[in-house]
XYZ file of C-alpha atoms in Angstrom:
695
model
C -107.403 -68.160 -99.759
C -104.456 -66.206 -98.363
C -102.615 -64.693 -101.323
C -99.128 -65.108 -99.898
C -97.212 -68.131 -101.172
C -95.920 -70.173 -98.258
C -92.780 -72.235 -98.595
C -92.629 -75.764 -97.223
C -90.339 -74.623 -94.408
C -93.125 -72.274 -93.275
C -95.827 -74.967 -93.169
C -96.991 -76.794 -90.035
C -99.405 -79.742 -90.194
C -100.585 -80.219 -86.635
C -103.310 -81.953 -84.685
C -104.984 -81.035 -81.406
C -105.540 -84.236 -79.407
C -106.436 -85.196 -75.841
C -108.733 -86.972 -73.423
C -112.404 -85.964 -73.616
C -113.189 -82.661 -71.878
C -109.591 -81.444 -71.691
C -110.400 -78.370 -73.777
C -109.164 -79.337 -77.276
C -111.970 -77.704 -79.198
C -111.970 -74.634 -76.914
C -108.247 -74.246 -77.601
C -108.771 -74.667 -81.356
C -111.483 -71.966 -81.320
C -109.027 -69.543 -79.654
C -106.348 -70.401 -82.190
C -108.778 -69.644 -85.049
C -109.715 -66.339 -83.405
C -106.171 -65.150 -82.721
C -104.963 -66.136 -86.186
C -107.807 -64.136 -87.745
C -109.536 -67.207 -89.181
C -112.733 -66.471 -87.271
C -114.017 -63.146 -85.983
C -115.963 -64.558 -83.057
C -114.920 -67.163 -80.515
C -117.247 -70.164 -80.680
C -117.944 -71.993 -77.420
C -118.504 -75.731 -77.014
C -121.058 -75.178 -74.226
C -123.057 -72.797 -76.444
C -123.063 -75.309 -79.308
C -121.465 -72.870 -81.759
C -117.858 -74.046 -81.963
C -116.547 -73.756 -85.531
C -114.861 -77.147 -85.520
C -117.816 -78.984 -83.920
C -120.107 -78.431 -86.903
C -122.189 -81.630 -86.827
C -125.631 -81.358 -85.167
C -124.758 -84.243 -82.857
C -121.531 -82.489 -81.776
C -123.327 -79.251 -80.988
C -126.089 -81.013 -79.049
C -123.757 -83.195 -76.977
C -120.842 -80.785 -76.555
C -118.309 -83.336 -77.766
C -116.153 -83.757 -80.868
C -117.218 -86.769 -82.944
C -115.406 -86.332 -86.233
C -112.004 -84.796 -86.894
C -112.269 -81.412 -88.597
C -109.571 -79.727 -90.676
C -108.832 -76.052 -91.130
C -106.037 -73.770 -92.317
C -104.887 -70.599 -90.568
C -101.888 -68.251 -90.522
C -99.720 -67.092 -87.620
C -97.074 -64.463 -88.320
C -95.179 -65.977 -91.283
C -96.365 -69.565 -90.773
C -99.177 -71.487 -92.485
C -100.806 -73.927 -90.026
C -103.042 -76.796 -91.136
C -104.949 -77.978 -88.055
C -106.926 -81.148 -87.391
C -109.083 -81.087 -84.229
C -109.652 -84.679 -83.135
C -112.253 -86.304 -80.841
C -111.425 -87.164 -77.243
C -114.027 -89.884 -76.731
C -112.604 -93.369 -77.076
C -115.492 -94.539 -79.315
C -114.133 -92.247 -82.028
C -110.460 -93.110 -81.616
C -110.311 -94.019 -85.338
C -110.422 -90.280 -86.053
C -107.303 -89.789 -83.954
C -105.552 -92.810 -85.495
C -105.952 -91.658 -89.093
C -105.125 -88.068 -88.200
C -101.871 -89.110 -86.502
C -100.920 -91.002 -89.661
C -100.811 -87.802 -91.733
C -99.720 -85.159 -89.192
C -96.229 -83.736 -88.733
C -96.781 -82.540 -85.155
C -99.305 -82.626 -82.326
C -100.390 -80.326 -79.540
C -101.410 -82.760 -76.797
C -103.800 -81.051 -74.372
C -103.981 -82.088 -70.711
C -106.210 -80.904 -67.888
C -104.181 -79.237 -65.132
C -106.488 -80.787 -62.527
C -106.806 -84.381 -63.795
C -103.387 -84.616 -65.494
C -102.904 -87.739 -67.621
C -106.231 -89.517 -68.187
C -107.011 -92.824 -69.957
C -107.636 -91.427 -73.431
C -104.532 -89.225 -73.031
C -102.569 -92.471 -72.835
C -104.258 -93.823 -75.987
C -103.524 -90.607 -77.905
C -99.917 -90.723 -76.713
C -99.499 -94.331 -77.884
C -100.921 -93.361 -81.299
C -98.451 -90.466 -81.538
C -95.615 -92.814 -80.544
C -96.740 -95.340 -83.172
C -96.282 -92.815 -85.983
C -93.348 -91.044 -84.250
C -95.128 -87.664 -84.271
C -93.261 -84.782 -82.523
C -95.431 -83.057 -79.924
C -95.898 -80.141 -77.558
C -97.822 -80.636 -74.292
C -100.252 -77.858 -73.344
C -101.411 -78.080 -69.710
C -104.840 -76.444 -69.920
C -107.371 -75.226 -67.340
C -104.809 -73.574 -65.049
C -107.679 -71.430 -63.733
C -109.625 -74.430 -62.350
C -109.790 -75.339 -58.662
C -107.176 -78.030 -58.038
C -104.948 -77.021 -60.985
C -101.402 -78.227 -60.375
C -98.839 -77.700 -63.150
C -95.996 -79.545 -61.412
C -98.177 -82.592 -60.781
C -99.353 -82.665 -64.426
C -95.733 -82.442 -65.668
C -94.716 -85.235 -63.296
C -97.573 -87.417 -64.629
C -96.349 -86.831 -68.199
C -92.945 -88.166 -67.211
C -94.173 -91.062 -65.067
C -97.394 -92.225 -66.764
C -96.419 -91.569 -70.389
C -92.636 -91.967 -70.025
C -92.283 -88.619 -71.784
C -88.951 -86.775 -71.924
C -90.228 -83.420 -70.682
C -88.763 -79.951 -71.328
C -90.589 -77.253 -69.323
C -90.517 -74.137 -71.558
C -92.917 -71.948 -69.565
C -94.260 -71.855 -66.047
C -97.512 -70.519 -64.525
C -97.672 -67.393 -62.436
C -100.237 -68.412 -59.845
C -102.967 -71.044 -60.225
C -106.714 -71.459 -59.897
C -108.329 -68.016 -59.326
C -104.857 -66.468 -59.017
C -103.587 -67.641 -62.412
C -102.233 -64.365 -63.795
C -99.873 -65.368 -66.590
C -96.736 -67.293 -67.480
C -92.967 -67.084 -67.274
C -91.453 -67.791 -70.686
C -88.247 -69.571 -69.729
C -86.725 -69.250 -73.225
C -87.176 -65.501 -73.638
C -86.787 -64.607 -69.955
C -90.022 -62.594 -70.065
C -93.234 -62.637 -68.040
C -96.566 -62.462 -69.815
C -99.146 -60.961 -67.423
C -102.817 -60.828 -68.399
C -104.828 -57.731 -67.502
C -108.130 -59.384 -66.668
C -110.120 -62.641 -66.843
C -110.872 -62.205 -70.527
C -107.155 -62.709 -71.224
C -107.342 -60.717 -74.431
C -104.933 -57.986 -73.328
C -101.609 -58.579 -71.650
C -98.248 -56.985 -70.974
C -94.797 -58.473 -71.425
C -91.989 -57.576 -69.018
C -88.720 -58.882 -67.618
C -89.037 -61.492 -64.897
C -89.818 -59.739 -61.598
C -87.490 -59.938 -58.619
C -89.923 -62.088 -56.620
C -89.848 -64.772 -59.339
C -86.213 -64.340 -60.398
C -84.900 -67.252 -58.339
C -87.606 -69.599 -59.680
C -86.911 -68.481 -63.264
C -83.140 -69.018 -62.981
C -83.636 -72.521 -61.568
C -86.086 -73.430 -64.355
C -83.774 -71.963 -67.016
C -80.826 -73.959 -65.724
C -82.918 -77.159 -65.799
C -84.071 -76.381 -69.360
C -80.566 -75.593 -70.629
C -79.132 -78.778 -69.152
C -81.629 -80.737 -71.251
C -81.590 -78.522 -74.365
C -77.818 -78.546 -74.825
C -77.952 -82.321 -75.344
C -78.951 -81.432 -78.906
C -75.691 -79.744 -79.932
C -72.144 -80.452 -78.723
C -70.873 -77.001 -79.730
C -73.646 -75.249 -77.837
C -73.090 -77.546 -74.861
C -69.466 -76.474 -74.810
C -70.474 -72.808 -75.031
C -72.977 -73.260 -72.183
C -70.340 -74.908 -69.968
C -67.945 -72.039 -70.688
C -70.352 -69.089 -70.384
C -73.210 -70.435 -68.281
C -75.874 -69.293 -70.744
C -77.048 -69.292 -74.390
C -78.850 -66.767 -76.570
C -82.605 -66.988 -77.139
C -82.130 -68.204 -80.729
C -79.623 -70.859 -79.623
C -82.021 -72.213 -76.976
C -84.852 -72.323 -79.531
C -82.601 -74.152 -81.967
C -81.827 -76.809 -79.338
C -85.464 -77.250 -78.271
C -86.569 -77.579 -81.878
C -83.938 -80.204 -82.603
C -84.820 -82.274 -79.511
C -88.556 -82.047 -80.219
C -88.223 -83.206 -83.826
C -85.384 -85.708 -83.634
C -85.370 -87.100 -80.095
C -89.038 -87.133 -79.047
C -88.599 -84.601 -76.266
C -91.841 -82.855 -75.313
C -91.849 -79.088 -74.908
C -94.342 -78.429 -72.087
C -96.299 -75.215 -71.554
C -99.513 -74.071 -69.865
C -102.494 -71.743 -69.949
C -106.266 -71.645 -69.865
C -107.899 -71.664 -73.273
C -111.331 -70.738 -71.913
C -109.908 -67.548 -70.331
C -107.742 -66.849 -73.422
C -104.452 -67.102 -71.549
C -101.378 -68.794 -72.978
C -102.785 -69.282 -76.497
C -100.575 -66.793 -78.365
C -97.363 -68.154 -76.801
C -98.510 -71.659 -77.770
C -98.844 -70.504 -81.402
C -95.279 -69.202 -81.193
C -94.137 -72.588 -79.853
C -95.913 -74.400 -82.708
C -94.040 -72.175 -85.175
C -90.708 -72.449 -83.356
C -90.596 -76.113 -82.298
C -92.874 -78.321 -84.371
C -91.531 -79.552 -87.710
C -92.246 -78.465 -91.241
C -92.556 -81.270 -93.830
C -88.891 -80.580 -94.709
C -87.731 -81.444 -91.179
C -89.032 -85.009 -91.374
C -87.622 -88.032 -93.215
C -88.886 -88.789 -96.718
C -92.052 -90.887 -96.679
C -91.503 -94.535 -97.641
C -93.623 -96.901 -99.703
C -93.303 -99.804 -102.090
C -93.803 -100.476 -105.767
C -96.213 -103.417 -105.562
C -95.250 -104.679 -109.016
C -91.539 -104.966 -108.221
C -91.557 -105.052 -104.393
C -88.986 -102.240 -104.473
C -88.904 -99.802 -101.517
C -89.357 -96.209 -102.685
C -89.017 -92.775 -101.104
C -90.890 -89.547 -101.708
C -89.343 -86.327 -100.414
C -91.410 -83.323 -99.413
C -90.610 -81.506 -102.649
C -92.782 -79.903 -105.315
C -90.584 -81.388 -108.082
C -90.954 -85.006 -106.909
C -93.607 -87.300 -108.478
C -97.019 -86.717 -106.901
C -97.949 -88.955 -103.937
C -100.681 -88.592 -101.333
C -102.647 -90.552 -98.745
C -106.438 -90.488 -98.448
C -107.062 -90.468 -94.696
C -110.750 -89.624 -94.376
C -113.977 -89.910 -96.382
C -116.927 -87.634 -95.704
C -120.377 -87.668 -97.255
C -121.299 -84.057 -97.854
C -124.938 -83.123 -98.584
C -123.862 -80.445 -101.088
C -120.861 -81.897 -102.912
C -121.318 -85.657 -102.364
C -118.264 -87.726 -101.522
C -115.410 -85.626 -100.124
C -111.995 -87.267 -99.713
C -109.471 -85.739 -97.280
C -105.942 -86.104 -98.599
C -102.443 -85.386 -97.278
C -100.086 -84.538 -100.139
C -96.562 -85.835 -99.440
C -94.758 -84.942 -102.674
C -95.237 -83.199 -106.013
C -98.300 -81.237 -107.077
C -101.853 -82.018 -108.126
C -104.264 -79.946 -110.215
C -108.029 -79.881 -110.437
C -109.220 -81.776 -113.514
C -106.151 -84.030 -113.647
C -106.036 -87.826 -113.371
C -104.252 -89.818 -110.652
C -103.674 -93.507 -109.990
C -105.192 -95.128 -106.918
C -102.257 -97.465 -106.238
C -104.195 -99.445 -103.611
C -107.008 -100.422 -105.998
C -105.182 -100.034 -109.317
C -107.933 -97.725 -110.615
C -107.516 -94.429 -112.444
C -109.337 -91.543 -110.718
C -110.228 -88.034 -111.883
C -109.613 -85.122 -109.525
C -112.772 -83.044 -109.952
C -112.329 -80.117 -107.533
C -109.725 -79.345 -104.858
C -110.888 -77.666 -101.648
C -109.094 -75.957 -98.805
C -111.017 -76.915 -95.660
C -112.323 -74.866 -92.748
C -114.420 -77.365 -90.768
C -117.611 -77.735 -92.849
C -116.972 -74.651 -94.998
C -114.398 -74.568 -97.724
C -112.786 -72.563 -100.486
C -111.898 -73.883 -103.922
C -108.271 -73.906 -105.116
C -106.851 -74.964 -108.472
C -103.714 -76.720 -107.279
C -102.284 -78.428 -104.206
C -98.684 -79.233 -103.441
C -96.430 -81.208 -101.085
C -97.281 -80.510 -97.436
C -100.945 -79.572 -98.089
C -103.970 -81.149 -96.406
C -106.931 -80.784 -98.763
C -110.346 -82.102 -99.720
C -110.922 -83.624 -103.182
C -114.273 -84.067 -104.917
C -114.603 -86.638 -107.671
C -112.682 -89.667 -106.346
C -115.261 -92.427 -106.750
C -113.317 -95.552 -105.766
C -110.948 -94.200 -103.124
C -111.202 -95.502 -99.547
C -109.573 -94.493 -96.273
C -105.893 -95.474 -96.333
C -105.559 -95.594 -100.145
C -102.469 -94.131 -101.816
C -102.796 -91.745 -104.771
C -99.884 -91.114 -107.130
C -98.829 -90.112 -110.609
C -99.751 -92.838 -113.084
C -96.129 -93.138 -114.241
C -94.675 -93.356 -110.699
C -96.832 -95.693 -108.600
C -96.133 -96.087 -104.890
C -98.131 -97.648 -102.036
C -97.621 -95.845 -98.715
C -98.019 -97.483 -95.308
C -101.668 -98.275 -94.694
C -103.672 -97.254 -91.630
C -104.669 -100.094 -89.287
C -108.063 -99.933 -87.603
C -109.342 -101.790 -84.535
C -112.103 -104.395 -84.746
C -115.599 -103.444 -83.501
C -116.575 -104.737 -80.034
C -120.324 -104.094 -79.954
C -123.259 -104.563 -82.329
C -127.012 -103.977 -82.655
C -129.705 -105.212 -84.997
C -131.455 -102.540 -87.068
C -134.678 -103.115 -89.031
C -136.237 -100.693 -91.531
C -139.887 -99.870 -90.870
C -141.025 -99.858 -94.516
C -139.845 -101.089 -97.911
C -138.912 -97.524 -98.809
C -136.777 -97.344 -95.643
C -134.988 -100.524 -96.739
C -133.354 -98.859 -99.753
C -132.553 -95.681 -97.767
C -130.974 -97.820 -95.033
C -128.780 -99.617 -97.574
C -127.591 -96.277 -99.035
C -126.926 -94.806 -95.587
C -125.001 -97.834 -94.344
C -122.795 -97.882 -97.429
C -121.924 -94.183 -97.135
C -121.318 -94.289 -93.372
C -119.063 -97.364 -93.629
C -117.092 -95.513 -96.338
C -116.596 -92.664 -93.855
C -115.770 -94.771 -90.822
C -113.577 -97.896 -91.144
C -114.472 -98.994 -87.578
C -118.164 -99.131 -88.474
C -119.256 -102.401 -90.114
C -122.570 -103.839 -91.257
C -123.729 -107.254 -92.464
C -126.835 -109.383 -92.857
C -127.249 -112.185 -90.303
C -127.667 -115.364 -92.384
C -129.931 -116.953 -89.750
C -132.347 -114.108 -89.039
C -131.845 -111.974 -92.210
C -131.489 -108.977 -89.854
C -129.104 -106.145 -90.643
C -126.388 -106.060 -87.966
C -124.313 -102.910 -87.426
C -121.187 -102.969 -85.278
C -118.847 -100.366 -83.835
C -116.520 -99.292 -81.023
C -119.029 -98.571 -78.264
C -122.588 -97.639 -77.303
C -122.062 -93.941 -78.111
C -120.519 -94.800 -81.495
C -123.574 -96.850 -82.551
C -125.930 -94.271 -81.039
C -124.387 -91.577 -83.255
C -124.500 -93.881 -86.315
C -128.209 -94.677 -85.868
C -128.959 -90.999 -85.186
C -127.201 -90.029 -88.443
C -129.106 -92.716 -90.371
C -132.371 -91.236 -89.179
C -131.456 -87.563 -89.619
C -129.200 -87.428 -92.655
C -130.679 -90.315 -94.635
C -134.253 -90.045 -93.328
C -134.380 -93.766 -92.438
C -137.274 -95.047 -90.331
C -135.928 -97.974 -88.321
C -136.232 -100.010 -85.146
C -132.961 -100.509 -83.307
C -132.334 -103.479 -81.008
C -130.402 -103.570 -77.756
C -126.588 -103.412 -77.936
C -124.901 -106.821 -78.048
C -121.322 -107.783 -77.283
C -119.088 -108.811 -80.196
C -117.803 -112.095 -78.791
C -115.250 -114.252 -80.606
C -114.562 -118.008 -80.582
C -111.257 -119.829 -80.152
C -109.770 -123.053 -78.723
C -107.541 -124.150 -75.834
C -105.777 -127.227 -77.175
C -104.562 -128.945 -80.328
C -106.816 -131.349 -82.271
C -106.789 -133.394 -85.459
C -109.642 -134.258 -87.838
C -110.473 -135.572 -91.277
C -112.897 -134.033 -93.731
C -114.244 -135.912 -96.723
C -116.827 -134.736 -99.213
C -117.985 -137.332 -101.724
C -121.034 -136.886 -103.908
C -121.874 -139.215 -106.750
C -124.625 -138.295 -109.145
C -125.198 -139.042 -112.769
C -122.136 -137.812 -114.635
C -119.288 -136.046 -112.883
C -119.327 -136.241 -109.071
C -117.595 -134.302 -106.292
C -114.585 -135.469 -104.297
C -112.512 -133.624 -101.681
C -110.552 -135.097 -98.808
C -108.144 -133.568 -96.278
C -106.640 -134.253 -92.848
C -105.613 -131.301 -90.716
C -104.431 -130.130 -87.308
C -105.675 -127.061 -85.481
C -103.910 -125.416 -82.549
C -104.385 -122.230 -80.503
C -102.242 -119.140 -81.067
C -101.399 -116.347 -78.672
C -104.087 -113.706 -78.291
C -104.204 -111.233 -81.146
C -102.067 -113.278 -83.558
C -105.043 -114.104 -85.786
C -105.306 -116.896 -88.329
C -102.365 -118.825 -89.766
C -102.531 -121.487 -92.486
C -99.834 -123.955 -93.507
C -99.661 -126.964 -95.824
C -97.407 -129.934 -95.093
C -98.876 -132.082 -97.846
C -96.169 -133.948 -99.768
C -95.989 -136.208 -102.769
C -98.911 -134.569 -104.571
C -101.471 -136.237 -102.270
C -103.529 -133.072 -102.754
C -102.773 -131.080 -105.927
C -101.338 -127.606 -105.233
C -104.295 -125.847 -106.845
C -106.656 -127.273 -104.183
C -104.600 -126.202 -101.125
C -106.048 -122.617 -101.275
C -109.537 -124.135 -101.687
C -109.230 -125.848 -98.294
C -108.147 -122.522 -96.748
C -111.134 -120.755 -98.330
C -113.551 -123.339 -96.846
C -111.920 -122.916 -93.414
C -112.097 -119.106 -93.526
C -115.770 -119.194 -94.561
C -116.462 -121.410 -91.547
C -114.396 -119.218 -89.218
C -116.268 -116.087 -90.264
C -119.602 -117.492 -89.074
C -118.355 -119.449 -86.044
C -119.010 -123.025 -84.932
C -120.302 -123.195 -81.332
C -122.091 -119.836 -81.064
C -121.909 -118.206 -84.531
C -119.189 -115.715 -83.562
C -116.025 -115.193 -85.646
C -113.161 -117.570 -84.846
C -109.728 -116.083 -84.109
C -106.162 -116.916 -83.060
C -105.895 -120.387 -84.567
C -103.264 -122.073 -86.706
C -104.437 -124.716 -89.208
C -101.992 -127.160 -90.765
C -103.096 -129.424 -93.630
C -101.232 -132.735 -93.267
C -102.636 -135.129 -95.849
C -105.605 -136.041 -98.018
C -106.503 -137.470 -101.364
C -108.124 -136.471 -104.622
C -109.959 -137.888 -107.620
C -108.529 -137.069 -111.051
C -111.995 -136.333 -112.476
C -114.349 -135.512 -109.573
C -112.133 -133.264 -107.427
C -112.912 -129.560 -107.626
C -112.419 -126.245 -105.842
C -115.865 -126.478 -104.223
C -115.359 -130.091 -103.085
C -112.145 -129.203 -101.231
C -113.770 -126.099 -99.713
C -116.488 -128.321 -98.234
C -113.928 -130.937 -97.098
C -111.898 -128.205 -95.353
C -115.038 -126.926 -93.653
C -116.051 -130.429 -92.467
C -112.567 -131.137 -91.090
C -112.147 -127.859 -89.214
C -115.627 -128.088 -87.649
C -114.866 -131.580 -86.338
C -111.416 -130.564 -85.038
C -112.754 -127.401 -83.407
C -115.280 -129.311 -81.292
C -112.488 -131.594 -80.007
C -110.125 -128.723 -79.146
C -111.926 -127.341 -76.055
C -113.758 -124.415 -77.666
C -113.872 -121.175 -75.712
C -115.619 -117.859 -76.138
C -113.590 -114.673 -75.898
C -115.195 -111.502 -74.560
C -113.971 -107.909 -74.907
C -112.577 -106.579 -71.628
C -112.543 -102.820 -71.123
C -110.104 -100.502 -69.386
C -112.368 -98.461 -67.117
C -111.405 -95.442 -64.996
C -113.963 -94.207 -62.478
C -113.584 -90.857 -60.697
C -115.612 -90.715 -57.457
C -115.652 -88.855 -54.133
C -113.902 -90.782 -51.344
C -117.204 -91.248 -49.472
C -118.592 -93.320 -52.373
C -115.469 -95.348 -53.148
C -116.488 -98.491 -51.211
C -119.902 -98.716 -52.890
C -118.418 -98.124 -56.349
C -115.749 -100.831 -55.889
C -118.380 -103.250 -54.572
C -120.513 -102.584 -57.673
C -117.514 -103.046 -59.985
C -116.668 -106.353 -58.289
C -120.238 -107.539 -58.904
C -119.645 -106.765 -62.615
C -116.628 -109.117 -62.652
C -114.275 -106.134 -62.480
C -110.621 -106.533 -61.464
C -109.311 -103.407 -59.765
C -105.829 -102.427 -61.010
C -105.017 -99.238 -59.108
C -106.666 -96.687 -56.818
C -105.153 -93.202 -56.586
C -106.377 -90.044 -54.911
C -105.728 -86.589 -56.356
C -105.078 -83.489 -54.260
C -108.827 -82.746 -54.107
C -109.615 -86.105 -52.556
C -111.204 -87.508 -55.724
C -110.491 -91.247 -56.063
C -109.348 -92.555 -59.459
C -110.188 -96.250 -59.724
C -108.659 -98.118 -62.679
C -110.299 -101.463 -63.323
C -110.670 -104.121 -66.054
C -114.324 -105.057 -66.653
C -115.962 -107.257 -69.328
C -117.946 -105.116 -71.777
C -121.079 -107.262 -71.230
C -121.204 -106.053 -67.612
C -120.928 -102.364 -68.461
C -124.264 -101.773 -70.184
C -126.207 -99.185 -68.207
C -123.206 -98.303 -66.039
C -123.593 -94.563 -66.628
C -126.928 -94.621 -64.784
C -125.583 -96.943 -62.061
C -122.527 -94.821 -61.200
C -124.624 -91.631 -61.119
C -127.073 -93.330 -58.754
C -124.346 -94.665 -56.411
C -122.541 -91.298 -56.218
C -125.587 -88.948 -56.313
C -124.466 -87.716 -59.702
C -120.875 -86.907 -58.696
C -119.135 -89.935 -60.248
C -117.874 -90.050 -63.847
C -116.144 -92.762 -65.822
C -114.317 -93.428 -69.078
C -113.981 -96.723 -70.882
C -111.845 -98.050 -73.700
C -111.088 -101.460 -75.170
C -108.302 -103.369 -73.426
C -108.181 -106.965 -74.727
C -110.138 -110.108 -75.548
C -110.141 -112.660 -72.743
C -111.700 -116.099 -72.140
C -115.075 -115.792 -70.485
C -116.045 -118.033 -67.516
C -117.634 -121.448 -68.097
C -121.099 -120.371 -66.916
C -121.080 -117.413 -69.334
C -119.904 -119.733 -72.133
C -122.747 -122.164 -71.422
C -125.322 -119.350 -71.373
C -124.138 -117.901 -74.711
C -124.084 -121.315 -76.435
C -127.543 -122.168 -75.044
C -128.999 -118.858 -76.257
C -127.557 -119.384 -79.719
C -128.859 -122.953 -79.848
C -132.349 -121.755 -78.870
C -132.348 -119.260 -81.761
C -131.164 -121.859 -84.285
């Protein structure tokens, strides 16, 4: 632990986020090296990157789980979260964005804005996170800084401020012009570890002056007084320009844009300066808001050590040495090891066993944490991702984290009885860690079904079950997570009457069902009047409906986007019960559903394929055969074609092999969830027939 005490104003909580293969982890490794956190630069391709500590990450060369670390640059404490780029692990980005104060968004200078870049950007917009854009890989063939900046503005609608500019590109990338300081940073060799700083040379003076004028015209929007000074004098001091950039970055969502090549160690130290200068401390951001669930009152918690303690648990990790490790962002107050806190989401009292400062999978123990810290806590037994922790006397529930629904599932069967118990333990722990991973038992087959965000996601899950929990299991083929819905309104009656010796059962309801717009979910309303159904049985009908919707009606898939309105019914003063009305509700909704033109919804994916021009026709033909709908086709300066297309997930199994075969190994693709859409009639008939055959 660094002995110096850092004030809140000197703290930066940042994330490194980007599309897969843009160089996030490589950049993070350089940051750790230059800040003195590590004494050797780890490389992704060598499988020894500090932040990619999982075996699966090292083997595959990708980031799977977000990793946290703390480092120090000049007089600034920086808490860093390195997030995955692969869309299957987007939950890691989502929950990281929820607790970060700033983001370094990394882009490839060759590819520019890629599909997952857009997802990351939307997540940052959702939580209003200030960001810096780092255009990486300036040493690669085809690197084009101007094009990448233009794509930021056009594809992401970003308000861009160019704060440095490359000197050369590709093999001739020599350094950068810092437009704020008016200095050139020139690197001595390809290692990038030594460099010299000098005034802008005469040959680049004209370019620098034009870029500075463009920057100042934007920056002075932040301050009327400085705008006036600029109009009078034609220039501002270095500190004044920094002040303006900082204000625009934090308050107005402008994006300070810079460049470099992390792999060649160029542009990393200036980026650290920009993080210190332009990204916010906890004090620069509004107080976090929450509610008192008992009173419904809206509450605030300022980033202040003297405020009541409040924090958000944003990640759970099962650690082989310490057990359950909960990652926490502290928003206000202080917390000490051995103290008790209230889990406001569950209402349970929790003991804080140990507090850890994180460095990927290593850690150091600390006795106390305070506002602005990102820490690990051992000892929280009942805390889940998204739960709020607070002082017992000052409860508050902070905004929860929303997670997407899984789109793919597989059946998994333990090989032995001993494996059965190990599987159950592993599934419980992994679902604690990952809110987008779900598991259940199929009531028809008694199989264990696991579901997630994509093939790679489930592949990693099953691999971890076998390695970490030593589970012997057979895994089925991936299946699509379809959903059921309807196309029109329908009405039905449900009556459950059972007369036996003694007290019988009686439940009776009449209801309407109607479709809702996609994504709106389930809505329930009662229009029963005159006590035709007692108020206490109205929720019972809803419960029966929801139980039916969870298991499906025509093909045993969950039912979504439907409104149910209970209109009428009747009851028996003696025989009516909660269970009887649950069954009546289930009977009625099943009957209505079958009359309402049932449909099956399939997940449609946003796919981007990058292929040489010579292979474009064959690739498009193949995508069309997979029911793909081409959205756009764009060529980059190297002649590589970028095909954006919407394709049903069911048609994408095995596509990695297919695209490699069509393009002789030169084609690559990315895929992420787009929306649920009605599948064609022939697909519907096939799915229903298959389900009927299994029944």
